[in-house]
mmCIF file with all atom_site columns, C-alpha atoms and ligand atoms in Angstrom:
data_model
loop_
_atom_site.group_PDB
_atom_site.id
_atom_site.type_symbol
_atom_site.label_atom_id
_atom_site.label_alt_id
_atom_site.label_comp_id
_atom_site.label_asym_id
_atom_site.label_entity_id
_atom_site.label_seq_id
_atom_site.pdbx_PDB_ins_code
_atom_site.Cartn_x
_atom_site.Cartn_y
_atom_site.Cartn_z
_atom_site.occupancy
_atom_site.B_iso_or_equiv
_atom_site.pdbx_formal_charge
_atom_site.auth_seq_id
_atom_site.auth_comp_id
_atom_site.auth_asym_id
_atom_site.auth_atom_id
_atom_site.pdbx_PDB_model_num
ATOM   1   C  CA  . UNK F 1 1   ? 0.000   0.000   0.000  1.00 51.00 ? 307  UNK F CA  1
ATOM   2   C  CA  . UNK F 1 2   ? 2.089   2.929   -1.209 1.00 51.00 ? 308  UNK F CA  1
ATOM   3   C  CA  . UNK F 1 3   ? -0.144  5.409   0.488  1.00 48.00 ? 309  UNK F CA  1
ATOM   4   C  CA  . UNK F 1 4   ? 0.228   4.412   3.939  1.00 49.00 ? 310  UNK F CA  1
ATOM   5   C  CA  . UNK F 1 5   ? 3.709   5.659   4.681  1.00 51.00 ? 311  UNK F CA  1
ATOM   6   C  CA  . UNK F 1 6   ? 2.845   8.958   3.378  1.00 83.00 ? 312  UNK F CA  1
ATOM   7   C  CA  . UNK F 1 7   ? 0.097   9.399   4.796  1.00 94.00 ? 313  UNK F CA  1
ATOM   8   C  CA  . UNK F 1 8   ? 1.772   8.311   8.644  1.00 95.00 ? 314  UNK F CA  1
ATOM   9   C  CA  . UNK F 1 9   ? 4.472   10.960  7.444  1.00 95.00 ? 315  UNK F CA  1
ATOM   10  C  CA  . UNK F 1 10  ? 1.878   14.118  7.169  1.00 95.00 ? 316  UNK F CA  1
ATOM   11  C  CA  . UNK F 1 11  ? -0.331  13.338  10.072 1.00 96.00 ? 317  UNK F CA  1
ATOM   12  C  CA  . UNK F 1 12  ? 3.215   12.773  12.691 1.00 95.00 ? 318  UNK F CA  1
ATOM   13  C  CA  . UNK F 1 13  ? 4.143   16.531  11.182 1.00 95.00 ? 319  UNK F CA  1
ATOM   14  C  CA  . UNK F 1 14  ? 0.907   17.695  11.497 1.00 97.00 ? 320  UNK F CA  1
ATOM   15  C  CA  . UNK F 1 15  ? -0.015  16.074  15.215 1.00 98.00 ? 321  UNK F CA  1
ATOM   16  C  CA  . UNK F 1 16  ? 3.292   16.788  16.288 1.00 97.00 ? 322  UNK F CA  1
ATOM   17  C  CA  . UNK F 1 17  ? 2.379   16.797  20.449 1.00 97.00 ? 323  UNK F CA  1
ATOM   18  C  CA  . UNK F 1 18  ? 1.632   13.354  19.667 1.00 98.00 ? 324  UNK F CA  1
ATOM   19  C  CA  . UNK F 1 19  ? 3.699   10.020  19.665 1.00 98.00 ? 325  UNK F CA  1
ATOM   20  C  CA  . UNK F 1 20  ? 3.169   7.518   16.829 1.00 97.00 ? 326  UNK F CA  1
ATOM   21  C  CA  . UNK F 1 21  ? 4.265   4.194   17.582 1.00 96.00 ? 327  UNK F CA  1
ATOM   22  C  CA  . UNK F 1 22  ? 4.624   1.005   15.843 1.00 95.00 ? 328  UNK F CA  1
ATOM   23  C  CA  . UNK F 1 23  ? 2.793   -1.952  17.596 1.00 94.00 ? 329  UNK F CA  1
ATOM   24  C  CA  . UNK F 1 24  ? 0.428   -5.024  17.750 1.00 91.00 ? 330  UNK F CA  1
ATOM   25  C  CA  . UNK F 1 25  ? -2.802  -3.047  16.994 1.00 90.00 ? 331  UNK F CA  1
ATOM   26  C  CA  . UNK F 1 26  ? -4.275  0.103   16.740 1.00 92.00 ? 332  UNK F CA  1
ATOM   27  C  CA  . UNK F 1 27  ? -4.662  2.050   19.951 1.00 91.00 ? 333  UNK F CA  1
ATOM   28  C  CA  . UNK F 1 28  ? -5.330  5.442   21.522 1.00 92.00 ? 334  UNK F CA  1
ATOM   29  C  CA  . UNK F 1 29  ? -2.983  5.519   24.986 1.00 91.00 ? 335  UNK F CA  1
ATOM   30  C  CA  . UNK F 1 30  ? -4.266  8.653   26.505 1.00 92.00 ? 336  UNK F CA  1
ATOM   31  C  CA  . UNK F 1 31  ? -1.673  8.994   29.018 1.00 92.00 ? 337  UNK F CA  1
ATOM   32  C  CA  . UNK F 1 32  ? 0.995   9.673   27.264 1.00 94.00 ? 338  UNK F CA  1
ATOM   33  C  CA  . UNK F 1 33  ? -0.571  10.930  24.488 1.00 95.00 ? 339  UNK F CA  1
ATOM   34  C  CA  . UNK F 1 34  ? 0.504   7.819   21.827 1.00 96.00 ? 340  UNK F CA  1
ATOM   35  C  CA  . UNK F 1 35  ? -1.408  6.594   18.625 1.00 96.00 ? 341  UNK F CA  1
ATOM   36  C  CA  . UNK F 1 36  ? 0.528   2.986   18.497 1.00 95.00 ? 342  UNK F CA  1
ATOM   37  C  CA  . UNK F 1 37  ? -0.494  1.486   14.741 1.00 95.00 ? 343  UNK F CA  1
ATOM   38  C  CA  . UNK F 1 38  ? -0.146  -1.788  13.273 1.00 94.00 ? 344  UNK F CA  1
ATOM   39  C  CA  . UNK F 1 39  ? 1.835   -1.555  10.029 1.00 93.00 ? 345  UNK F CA  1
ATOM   40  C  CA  . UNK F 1 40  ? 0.101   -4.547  8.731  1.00 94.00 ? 346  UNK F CA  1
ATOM   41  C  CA  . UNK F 1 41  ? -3.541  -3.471  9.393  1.00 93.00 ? 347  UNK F CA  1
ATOM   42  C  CA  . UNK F 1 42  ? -5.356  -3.787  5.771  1.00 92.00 ? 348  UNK F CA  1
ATOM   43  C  CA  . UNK F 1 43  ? -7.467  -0.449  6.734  1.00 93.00 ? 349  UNK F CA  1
ATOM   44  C  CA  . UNK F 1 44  ? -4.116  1.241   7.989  1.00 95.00 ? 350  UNK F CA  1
ATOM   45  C  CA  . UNK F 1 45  ? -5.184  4.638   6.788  1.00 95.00 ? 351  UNK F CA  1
ATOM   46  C  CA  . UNK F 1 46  ? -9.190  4.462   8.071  1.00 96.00 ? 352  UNK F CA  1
ATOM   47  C  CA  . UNK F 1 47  ? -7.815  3.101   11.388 1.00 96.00 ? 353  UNK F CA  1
ATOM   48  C  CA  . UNK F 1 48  ? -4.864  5.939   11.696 1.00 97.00 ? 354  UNK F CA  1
ATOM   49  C  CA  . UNK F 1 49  ? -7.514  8.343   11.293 1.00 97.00 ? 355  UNK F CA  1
ATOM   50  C  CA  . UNK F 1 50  ? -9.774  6.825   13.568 1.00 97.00 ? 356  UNK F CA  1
ATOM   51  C  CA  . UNK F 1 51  ? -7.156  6.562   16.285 1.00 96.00 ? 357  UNK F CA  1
ATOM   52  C  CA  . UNK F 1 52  ? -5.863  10.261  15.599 1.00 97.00 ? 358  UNK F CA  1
ATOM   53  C  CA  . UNK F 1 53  ? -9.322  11.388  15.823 1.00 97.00 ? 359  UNK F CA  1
ATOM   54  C  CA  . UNK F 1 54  ? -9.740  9.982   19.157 1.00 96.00 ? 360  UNK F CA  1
ATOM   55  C  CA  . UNK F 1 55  ? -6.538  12.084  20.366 1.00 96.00 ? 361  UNK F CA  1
ATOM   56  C  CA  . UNK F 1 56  ? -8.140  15.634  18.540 1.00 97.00 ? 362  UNK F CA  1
ATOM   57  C  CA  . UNK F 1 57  ? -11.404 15.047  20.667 1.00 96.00 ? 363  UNK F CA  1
ATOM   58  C  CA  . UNK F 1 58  ? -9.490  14.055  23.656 1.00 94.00 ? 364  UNK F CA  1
ATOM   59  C  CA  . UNK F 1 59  ? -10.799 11.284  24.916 1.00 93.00 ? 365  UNK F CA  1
ATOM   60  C  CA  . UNK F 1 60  ? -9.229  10.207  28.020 1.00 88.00 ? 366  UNK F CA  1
ATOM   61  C  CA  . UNK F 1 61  ? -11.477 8.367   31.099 1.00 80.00 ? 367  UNK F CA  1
ATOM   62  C  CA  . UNK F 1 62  ? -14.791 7.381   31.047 1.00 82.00 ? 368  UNK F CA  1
ATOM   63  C  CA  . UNK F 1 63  ? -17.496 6.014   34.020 1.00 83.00 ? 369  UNK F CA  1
ATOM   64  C  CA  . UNK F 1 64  ? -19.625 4.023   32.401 1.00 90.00 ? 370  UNK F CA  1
ATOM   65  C  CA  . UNK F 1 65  ? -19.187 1.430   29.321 1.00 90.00 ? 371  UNK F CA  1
ATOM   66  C  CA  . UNK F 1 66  ? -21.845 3.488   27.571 1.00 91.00 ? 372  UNK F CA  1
ATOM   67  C  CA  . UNK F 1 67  ? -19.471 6.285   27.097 1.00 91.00 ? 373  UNK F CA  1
ATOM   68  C  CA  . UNK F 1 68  ? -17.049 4.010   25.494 1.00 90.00 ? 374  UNK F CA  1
ATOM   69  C  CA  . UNK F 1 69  ? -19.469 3.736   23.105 1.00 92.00 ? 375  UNK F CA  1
ATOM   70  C  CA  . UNK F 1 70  ? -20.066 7.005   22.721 1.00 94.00 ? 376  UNK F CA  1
ATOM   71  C  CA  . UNK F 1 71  ? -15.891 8.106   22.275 1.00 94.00 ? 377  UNK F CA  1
ATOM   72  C  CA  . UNK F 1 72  ? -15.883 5.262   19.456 1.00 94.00 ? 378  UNK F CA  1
ATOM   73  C  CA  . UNK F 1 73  ? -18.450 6.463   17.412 1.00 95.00 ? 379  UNK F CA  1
ATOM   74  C  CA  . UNK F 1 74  ? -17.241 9.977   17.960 1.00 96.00 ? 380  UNK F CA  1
ATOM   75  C  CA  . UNK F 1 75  ? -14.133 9.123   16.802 1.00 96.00 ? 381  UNK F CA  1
ATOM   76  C  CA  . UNK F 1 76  ? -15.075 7.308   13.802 1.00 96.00 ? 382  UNK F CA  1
ATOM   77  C  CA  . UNK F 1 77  ? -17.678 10.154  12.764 1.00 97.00 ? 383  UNK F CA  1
ATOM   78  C  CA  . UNK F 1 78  ? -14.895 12.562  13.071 1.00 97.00 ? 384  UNK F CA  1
ATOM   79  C  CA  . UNK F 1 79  ? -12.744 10.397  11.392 1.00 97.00 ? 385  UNK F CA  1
ATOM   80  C  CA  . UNK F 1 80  ? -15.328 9.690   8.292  1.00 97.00 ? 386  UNK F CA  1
ATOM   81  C  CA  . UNK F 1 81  ? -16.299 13.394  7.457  1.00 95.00 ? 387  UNK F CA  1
ATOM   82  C  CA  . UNK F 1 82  ? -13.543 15.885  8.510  1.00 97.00 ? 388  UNK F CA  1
ATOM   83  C  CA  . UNK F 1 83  ? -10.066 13.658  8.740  1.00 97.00 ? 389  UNK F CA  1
ATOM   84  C  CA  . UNK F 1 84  ? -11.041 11.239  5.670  1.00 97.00 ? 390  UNK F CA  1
ATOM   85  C  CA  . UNK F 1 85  ? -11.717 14.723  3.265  1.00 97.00 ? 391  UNK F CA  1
ATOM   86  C  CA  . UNK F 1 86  ? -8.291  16.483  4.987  1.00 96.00 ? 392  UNK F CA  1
ATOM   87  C  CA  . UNK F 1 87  ? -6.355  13.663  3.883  1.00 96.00 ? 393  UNK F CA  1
ATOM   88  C  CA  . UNK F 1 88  ? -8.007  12.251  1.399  1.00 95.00 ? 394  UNK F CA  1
ATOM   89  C  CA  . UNK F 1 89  ? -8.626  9.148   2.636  1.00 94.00 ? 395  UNK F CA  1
ATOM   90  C  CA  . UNK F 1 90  ? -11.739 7.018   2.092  1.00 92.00 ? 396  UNK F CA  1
ATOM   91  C  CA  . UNK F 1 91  ? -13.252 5.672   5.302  1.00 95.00 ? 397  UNK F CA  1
ATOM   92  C  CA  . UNK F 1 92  ? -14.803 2.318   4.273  1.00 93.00 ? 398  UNK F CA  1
ATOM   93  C  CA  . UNK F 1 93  ? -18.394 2.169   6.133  1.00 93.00 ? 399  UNK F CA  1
ATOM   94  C  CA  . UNK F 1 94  ? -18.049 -1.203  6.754  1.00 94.00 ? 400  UNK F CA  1
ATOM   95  C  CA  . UNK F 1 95  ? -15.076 -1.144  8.396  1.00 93.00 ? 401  UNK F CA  1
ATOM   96  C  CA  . UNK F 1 96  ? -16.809 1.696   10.991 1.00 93.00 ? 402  UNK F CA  1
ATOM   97  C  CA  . UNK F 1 97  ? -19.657 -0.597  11.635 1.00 93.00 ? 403  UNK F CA  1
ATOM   98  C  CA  . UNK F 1 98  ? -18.157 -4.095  11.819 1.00 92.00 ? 404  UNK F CA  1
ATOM   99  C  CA  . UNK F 1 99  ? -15.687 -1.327  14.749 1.00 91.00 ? 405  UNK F CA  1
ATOM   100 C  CA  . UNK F 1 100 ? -19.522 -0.248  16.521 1.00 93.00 ? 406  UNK F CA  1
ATOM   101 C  CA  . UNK F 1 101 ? -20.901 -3.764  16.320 1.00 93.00 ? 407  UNK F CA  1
ATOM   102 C  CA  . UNK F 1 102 ? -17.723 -5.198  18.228 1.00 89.00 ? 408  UNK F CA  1
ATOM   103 C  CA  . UNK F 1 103 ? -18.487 -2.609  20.723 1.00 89.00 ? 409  UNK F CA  1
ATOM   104 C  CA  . UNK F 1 104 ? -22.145 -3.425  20.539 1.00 90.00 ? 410  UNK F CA  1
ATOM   105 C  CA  . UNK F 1 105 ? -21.739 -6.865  21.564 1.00 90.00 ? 411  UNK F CA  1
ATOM   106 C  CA  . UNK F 1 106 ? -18.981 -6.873  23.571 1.00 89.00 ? 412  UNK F CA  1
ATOM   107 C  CA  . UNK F 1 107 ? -21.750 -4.229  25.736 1.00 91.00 ? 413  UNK F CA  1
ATOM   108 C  CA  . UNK F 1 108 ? -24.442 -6.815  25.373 1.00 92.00 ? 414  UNK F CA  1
ATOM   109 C  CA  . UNK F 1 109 ? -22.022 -9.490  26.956 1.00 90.00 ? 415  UNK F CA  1
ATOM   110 C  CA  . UNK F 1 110 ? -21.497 -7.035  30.036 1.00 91.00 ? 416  UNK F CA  1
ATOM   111 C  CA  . UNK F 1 111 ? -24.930 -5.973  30.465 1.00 94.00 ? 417  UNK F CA  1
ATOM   112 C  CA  . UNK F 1 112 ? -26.753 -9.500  30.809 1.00 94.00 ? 418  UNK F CA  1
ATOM   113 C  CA  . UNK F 1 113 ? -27.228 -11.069 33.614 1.00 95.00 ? 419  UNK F CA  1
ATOM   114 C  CA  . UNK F 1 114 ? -25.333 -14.142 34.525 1.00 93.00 ? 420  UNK F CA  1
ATOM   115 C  CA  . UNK F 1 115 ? -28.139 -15.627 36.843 1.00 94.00 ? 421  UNK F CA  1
ATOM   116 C  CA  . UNK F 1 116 ? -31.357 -15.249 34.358 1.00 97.00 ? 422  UNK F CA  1
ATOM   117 C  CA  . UNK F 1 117 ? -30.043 -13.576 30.897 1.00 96.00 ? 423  UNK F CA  1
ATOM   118 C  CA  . UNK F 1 118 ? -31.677 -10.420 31.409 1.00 97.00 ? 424  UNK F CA  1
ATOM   119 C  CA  . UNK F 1 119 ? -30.417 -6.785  30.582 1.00 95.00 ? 425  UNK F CA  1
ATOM   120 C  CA  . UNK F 1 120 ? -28.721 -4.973  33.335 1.00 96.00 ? 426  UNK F CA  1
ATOM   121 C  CA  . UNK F 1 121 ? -27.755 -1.766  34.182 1.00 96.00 ? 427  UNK F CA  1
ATOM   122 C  CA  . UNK F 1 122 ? -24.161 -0.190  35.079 1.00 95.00 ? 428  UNK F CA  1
ATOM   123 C  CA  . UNK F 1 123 ? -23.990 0.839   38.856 1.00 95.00 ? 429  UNK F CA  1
ATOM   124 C  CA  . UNK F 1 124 ? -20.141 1.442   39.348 1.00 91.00 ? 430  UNK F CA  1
ATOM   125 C  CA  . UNK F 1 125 ? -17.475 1.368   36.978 1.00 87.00 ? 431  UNK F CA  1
ATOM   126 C  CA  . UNK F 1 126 ? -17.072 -2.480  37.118 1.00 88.00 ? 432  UNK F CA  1
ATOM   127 C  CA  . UNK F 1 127 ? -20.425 -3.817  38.257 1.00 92.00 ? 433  UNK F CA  1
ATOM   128 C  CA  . UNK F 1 128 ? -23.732 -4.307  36.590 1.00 95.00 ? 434  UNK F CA  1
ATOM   129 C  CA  . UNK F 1 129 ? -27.396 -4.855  38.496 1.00 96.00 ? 435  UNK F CA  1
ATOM   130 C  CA  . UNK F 1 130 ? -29.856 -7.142  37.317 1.00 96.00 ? 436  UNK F CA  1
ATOM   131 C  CA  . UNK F 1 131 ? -33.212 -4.896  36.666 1.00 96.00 ? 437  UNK F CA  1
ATOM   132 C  CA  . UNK F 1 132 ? -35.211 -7.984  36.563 1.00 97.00 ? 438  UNK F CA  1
ATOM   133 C  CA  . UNK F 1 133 ? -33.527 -10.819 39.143 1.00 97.00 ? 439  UNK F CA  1
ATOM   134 C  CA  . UNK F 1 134 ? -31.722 -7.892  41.445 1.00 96.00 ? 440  UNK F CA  1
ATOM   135 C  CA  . UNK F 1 135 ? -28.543 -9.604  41.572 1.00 96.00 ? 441  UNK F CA  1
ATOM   136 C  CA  . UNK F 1 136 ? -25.331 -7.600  40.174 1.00 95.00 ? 442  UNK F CA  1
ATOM   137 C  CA  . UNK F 1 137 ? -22.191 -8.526  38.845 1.00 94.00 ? 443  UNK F CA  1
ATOM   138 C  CA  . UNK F 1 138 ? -18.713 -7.560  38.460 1.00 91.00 ? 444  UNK F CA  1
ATOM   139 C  CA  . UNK F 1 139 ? -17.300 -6.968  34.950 1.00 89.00 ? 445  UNK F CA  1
ATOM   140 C  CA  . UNK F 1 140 ? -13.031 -6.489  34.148 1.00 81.00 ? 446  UNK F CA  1
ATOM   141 C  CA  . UNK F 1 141 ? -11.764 -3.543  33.688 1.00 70.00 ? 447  UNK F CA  1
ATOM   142 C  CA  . UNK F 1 142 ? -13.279 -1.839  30.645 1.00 58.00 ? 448  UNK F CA  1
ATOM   143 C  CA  . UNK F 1 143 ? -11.294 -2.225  27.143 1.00 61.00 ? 449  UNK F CA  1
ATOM   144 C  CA  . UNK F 1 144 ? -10.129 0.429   25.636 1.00 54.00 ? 450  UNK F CA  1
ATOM   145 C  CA  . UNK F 1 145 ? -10.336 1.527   21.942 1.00 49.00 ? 451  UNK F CA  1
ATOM   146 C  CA  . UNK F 1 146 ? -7.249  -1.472  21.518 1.00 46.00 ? 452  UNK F CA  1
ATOM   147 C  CA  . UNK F 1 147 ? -10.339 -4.173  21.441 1.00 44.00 ? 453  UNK F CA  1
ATOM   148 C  CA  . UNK F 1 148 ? -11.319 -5.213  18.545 1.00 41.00 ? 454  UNK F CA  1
ATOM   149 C  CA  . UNK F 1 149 ? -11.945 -5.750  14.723 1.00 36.00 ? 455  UNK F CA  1
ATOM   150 C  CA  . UNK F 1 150 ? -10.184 -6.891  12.284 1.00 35.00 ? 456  UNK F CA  1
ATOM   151 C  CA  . UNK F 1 151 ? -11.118 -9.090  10.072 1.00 32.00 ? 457  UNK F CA  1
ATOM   152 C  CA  . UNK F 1 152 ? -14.006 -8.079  8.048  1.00 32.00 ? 458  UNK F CA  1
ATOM   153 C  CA  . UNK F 1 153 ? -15.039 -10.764 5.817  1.00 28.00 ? 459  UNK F CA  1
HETATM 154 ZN ZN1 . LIG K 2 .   ? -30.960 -11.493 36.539 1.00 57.78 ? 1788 LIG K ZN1 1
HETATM 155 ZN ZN1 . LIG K 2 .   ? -11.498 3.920   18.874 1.00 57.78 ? 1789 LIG K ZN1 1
#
């Protein structure tokens, strides 16, 4: 893919407060500011947006998985519409909704309830009630944007 260097090349200079580092998979590391990419990703460009896009809006903590949620699709709308037309870059929509239906499911697997299989609500960071049985549960620690994706088939 002759693009993708070039394109890594302009947004480093132009997002120069951040760190771009080669790695395992996309991710946003708030803390220290970092987009780490995967050189062999097939959506390299659509996922270097996405992940740049994330550090642009900021997105740091969050409380509840929800919000998660809500940072993705933020980042992938901004990535879409204003990064995708900057750069010229096409952002395949299948690759942002196979991304939101990972999400999507990996939410659904949180939110049901062990004990009977019905939806439950976020209390704390890493526990989820039961509305219909009462009981809660406790959930890991909540993935960051490095969960995923990728292979769309
Ligand atoms: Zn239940
Ligand atoms: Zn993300």
């Amino acid at each position: 893919m002759p693009s993708t260097p070039s394109l890594l090349e302009r947004i480093s200079e132009d997002f120069a407060d951040l760190t771009f580092e080669n790695g395992q998979h996309f991710e946003w590391q708030p803390d220290s500011r970092t987009v780490v990419y995967d050189i062999d990703d097939p959506y390299f460009d659509a996922h270097l947006l996405h992940e740049v896009s994330h550090a642009i809006l900021n997105h740091t903590k969050y409380d509840r998985d929800i919000d998660l949620i809500a940072m993705e699709r933020d980042a992938w709308q901004l990535a879409k519409v204003e990064m995708a037309e900057r750069y010229g870059v096409r952002v395949p929509a299948s690759i942002l909704h196979y991304d939101m239906d990972t999400y999507r499911d990996w939410l659904h697997s949180r939110s049901t309830c062990p004990h009977c299989g019905s939806n439950g609500l976020q209390v704390k960071k890493r526990e989820y009630r039961c509305v219909t049985c009462l009981r809660s549960w406790k959930v890991n620690e909540a993935r960051s944007c490095a969960l995923r994706r990728y292979r769309i088939t």
